[in-house]
Amino acid sequence: MSVKKELDNFFERYMERFRETPDGLPKFPKRKDVDQAVFVGEPSSSGWCCWKPLPYGEEETFLELLETYGIERNTDIVEYFSSYHFLGIDVKYKKKEMTISVVDPRDGYRSLKQKIKAYTTQDGKVTHISIGTEAKVGYSVVVEVKTGIVKFVDDESGKMRKVAPSLEEFIRGWEPWG
């Protein structure tokens, strides 16, 4: 399989879960800093709006980001960030609950760019890319650029712990949560 196919499978299960709810779709606070194409309908009085993941399938913008930051190309990471436009999702992976961050290729990955500095060495090399946050302790969820290994990072101590051997395996184990 591939990261894209695992995302396809996950979003099929994710959307099936929400078909059983009164709104039929997941909800997220409507934000102006996110490409509005992902939202469906009008927000509620409290600002929450239905949304759905949108297939994207264009690598050029993400490849430009890699080049700009001098990030080594990893096929799994490229597929992850260029296959879908989606909002934050809550998932479980092996009993761990986490929030997977927004992937918005249409805004030039603005939110990802803000996180890249945290994993840049003194010589300017980006070693990890953040994709979310573990819910209970608040560890960052990152992918090691060189190997594709998914890790939890204690941002205070800098200690890392392996979560999954690959991004593909990590996504394969996602179950909708929340």
Coordinates of C-alpha atoms in Angstrom, one line a residue:
M1 CA 0.0 0.0 0.0
S2 CA 0.9 3.6 0.2
V3 CA 0.3 6.6 2.5
K4 CA -2.3 7.9 0.1
K5 CA -4.2 4.6 0.1
E6 CA -4.1 4.5 3.9
L7 CA -5.5 8.0 4.0
D8 CA -8.2 7.0 1.5
N9 CA -9.1 4.0 3.8
F10 CA -9.0 6.1 6.9
F11 CA -11.2 8.9 5.5
E12 CA -13.7 6.4 4.3
R13 CA -14.0 5.0 7.8
Y14 CA -13.9 8.5 9.3
M15 CA -16.7 9.8 7.1
E16 CA -18.8 6.6 7.6
R17 CA -18.7 7.3 11.4
F18 CA -20.1 10.8 10.9
R19 CA -22.8 9.7 8.5
E20 CA -24.6 8.3 11.5
T21 CA -24.7 11.7 13.3
P22 CA -27.4 14.3 12.9
D23 CA -25.2 16.5 10.8
G24 CA -23.7 13.7 8.7
L25 CA -20.3 15.3 8.6
P26 CA -17.6 16.2 11.2
K27 CA -17.5 19.7 12.6
F28 CA -14.7 22.2 13.1
P29 CA -14.7 25.8 14.1
K30 CA -15.0 27.9 10.9
R31 CA -11.7 29.8 10.5
K32 CA -10.8 32.4 8.0
D33 CA -7.2 31.3 7.8
V34 CA -8.2 27.9 6.3
D35 CA -9.1 27.5 2.6
Q36 CA -12.9 27.7 2.8
A37 CA -13.5 25.0 0.1
V38 CA -13.2 22.3 2.9
F39 CA -16.3 23.7 4.7
V40 CA -19.8 22.5 3.9
G41 CA -22.7 24.9 4.7
E42 CA -22.9 27.7 7.1
P43 CA -21.5 27.7 10.7
S44 CA -23.7 27.3 13.7
S45 CA -24.3 30.2 16.1
S46 CA -21.3 29.0 18.1
G47 CA -19.1 29.1 14.9
W48 CA -18.8 25.3 14.2
C49 CA -19.2 24.2 10.6
C50 CA -19.4 20.9 8.9
W51 CA -16.5 19.9 6.7
K52 CA -15.2 17.1 4.6
P53 CA -11.7 16.1 3.5
L54 CA -10.9 17.1 -0.1
P55 CA -8.7 15.0 -2.3
Y56 CA -5.8 17.2 -3.5
G57 CA -3.3 15.1 -5.4
E58 CA -0.8 17.8 -6.4
E59 CA 2.8 17.6 -5.1
E60 CA 4.3 20.8 -6.6
T61 CA 3.5 23.1 -3.7
F62 CA 4.8 20.8 -1.1
L63 CA 7.9 20.0 -3.1
E64 CA 8.5 23.8 -3.4
L65 CA 8.3 24.0 0.4
L66 CA 10.8 21.1 0.8
E67 CA 13.2 22.9 -1.5
T68 CA 12.7 26.3 0.2
Y69 CA 13.6 24.8 3.6
G70 CA 16.2 22.4 2.3
I71 CA 14.3 19.4 3.5
E72 CA 15.2 16.0 2.3
R73 CA 12.5 14.4 0.1
N74 CA 10.6 11.5 1.7
T75 CA 8.0 10.0 -0.5
D76 CA 5.7 9.1 2.4
I77 CA 5.8 12.6 3.8
V78 CA 5.2 14.1 0.3
E79 CA 2.1 11.8 -0.1
Y80 CA 0.8 12.7 3.3
F81 CA 0.9 16.4 2.7
S82 CA -0.2 16.4 -0.9
S83 CA -3.0 13.8 -1.0
Y84 CA -5.8 15.6 0.9
H85 CA -6.8 18.9 2.3
F86 CA -8.3 18.2 5.8
L87 CA -9.0 19.9 9.1
G88 CA -7.9 18.7 12.5
I89 CA -8.9 15.1 13.3
D90 CA -9.0 13.2 16.5
V91 CA -7.6 9.6 16.2
K92 CA -6.6 6.7 18.4
Y93 CA -3.5 4.7 17.6
K94 CA -2.8 1.8 19.9
K95 CA -4.8 3.3 22.8
K96 CA -3.1 6.7 22.4
E97 CA -5.4 9.6 21.6
M98 CA -4.1 12.4 19.5
T99 CA -5.2 15.3 17.3
I100 CA -3.8 15.3 13.8
S101 CA -3.1 18.8 12.6
V102 CA -4.8 20.6 9.7
V103 CA -3.3 19.9 6.3
D104 CA -4.1 22.8 4.0
P105 CA -2.1 22.7 0.8
R106 CA -4.1 25.5 -0.7
D107 CA -2.7 28.0 1.7
G108 CA 0.9 27.1 1.0
Y109 CA 1.1 25.0 4.2
R110 CA 1.2 28.1 6.3
S111 CA 0.6 26.3 9.6
L112 CA 3.3 23.7 8.8
K113 CA 5.8 26.4 8.1
Q114 CA 5.3 27.8 11.6
K115 CA 6.2 24.4 13.1
I116 CA 9.2 23.7 11.0
K117 CA 11.6 25.9 13.0
A118 CA 11.1 23.7 16.1
Y119 CA 12.8 20.8 14.4
T120 CA 15.6 22.7 12.6
T121 CA 19.1 22.0 13.7
Q122 CA 21.6 24.8 14.2
D123 CA 23.1 24.1 10.8
G124 CA 19.6 24.7 9.2
K125 CA 18.7 21.0 8.6
V126 CA 15.1 20.1 9.2
T127 CA 15.0 16.7 10.9
H128 CA 11.4 16.1 11.8
I129 CA 8.0 17.4 10.5
S130 CA 5.2 17.8 13.0
I131 CA 1.8 16.3 12.2
G132 CA -0.1 16.5 15.5
T133 CA -0.3 16.4 19.2
E134 CA -0.8 13.5 21.7
A135 CA -4.0 14.4 23.6
K136 CA -3.2 13.4 27.3
V137 CA 0.3 14.6 27.8
G138 CA 0.6 17.1 24.9
Y139 CA 3.6 15.5 23.2
S140 CA 4.2 16.5 19.6
V141 CA 3.6 13.8 17.0
V142 CA 6.4 14.1 14.4
V143 CA 7.8 12.2 11.4
E144 CA 11.5 11.8 11.1
V145 CA 12.4 13.1 7.6
K146 CA 15.2 10.7 6.9
T147 CA 13.5 7.5 8.0
G148 CA 9.8 8.2 8.1
I149 CA 9.6 6.9 11.6
V150 CA 6.7 8.4 13.6
K151 CA 7.6 9.6 17.1
F152 CA 6.3 11.4 20.2
V153 CA 8.4 14.3 21.3
D154 CA 8.5 15.8 24.8
D155 CA 9.0 19.4 23.7
E156 CA 10.3 20.4 27.1
S157 CA 13.1 17.8 27.4
G158 CA 13.5 17.1 23.7
K159 CA 13.3 13.3 24.3
M160 CA 11.7 11.3 21.5
R161 CA 9.9 7.9 21.6
K162 CA 9.1 5.8 18.6
V163 CA 5.3 5.4 17.9
A164 CA 5.3 3.7 14.6
P165 CA 7.9 2.4 12.1
S166 CA 6.4 4.4 9.2
L167 CA 3.8 6.9 8.4
E168 CA 1.9 4.3 6.4
E169 CA 1.8 2.0 9.3
F170 CA 0.8 4.8 11.6
I171 CA -2.2 5.9 9.4
R172 CA -3.2 2.2 9.0
G173 CA -3.7 2.0 12.7
W174 CA -5.8 5.2 13.1
E175 CA -9.3 4.9 14.4
P176 CA -11.7 7.8 14.6
W177 CA -11.9 9.2 18.1
G178 CA -13.9 12.0 19.9

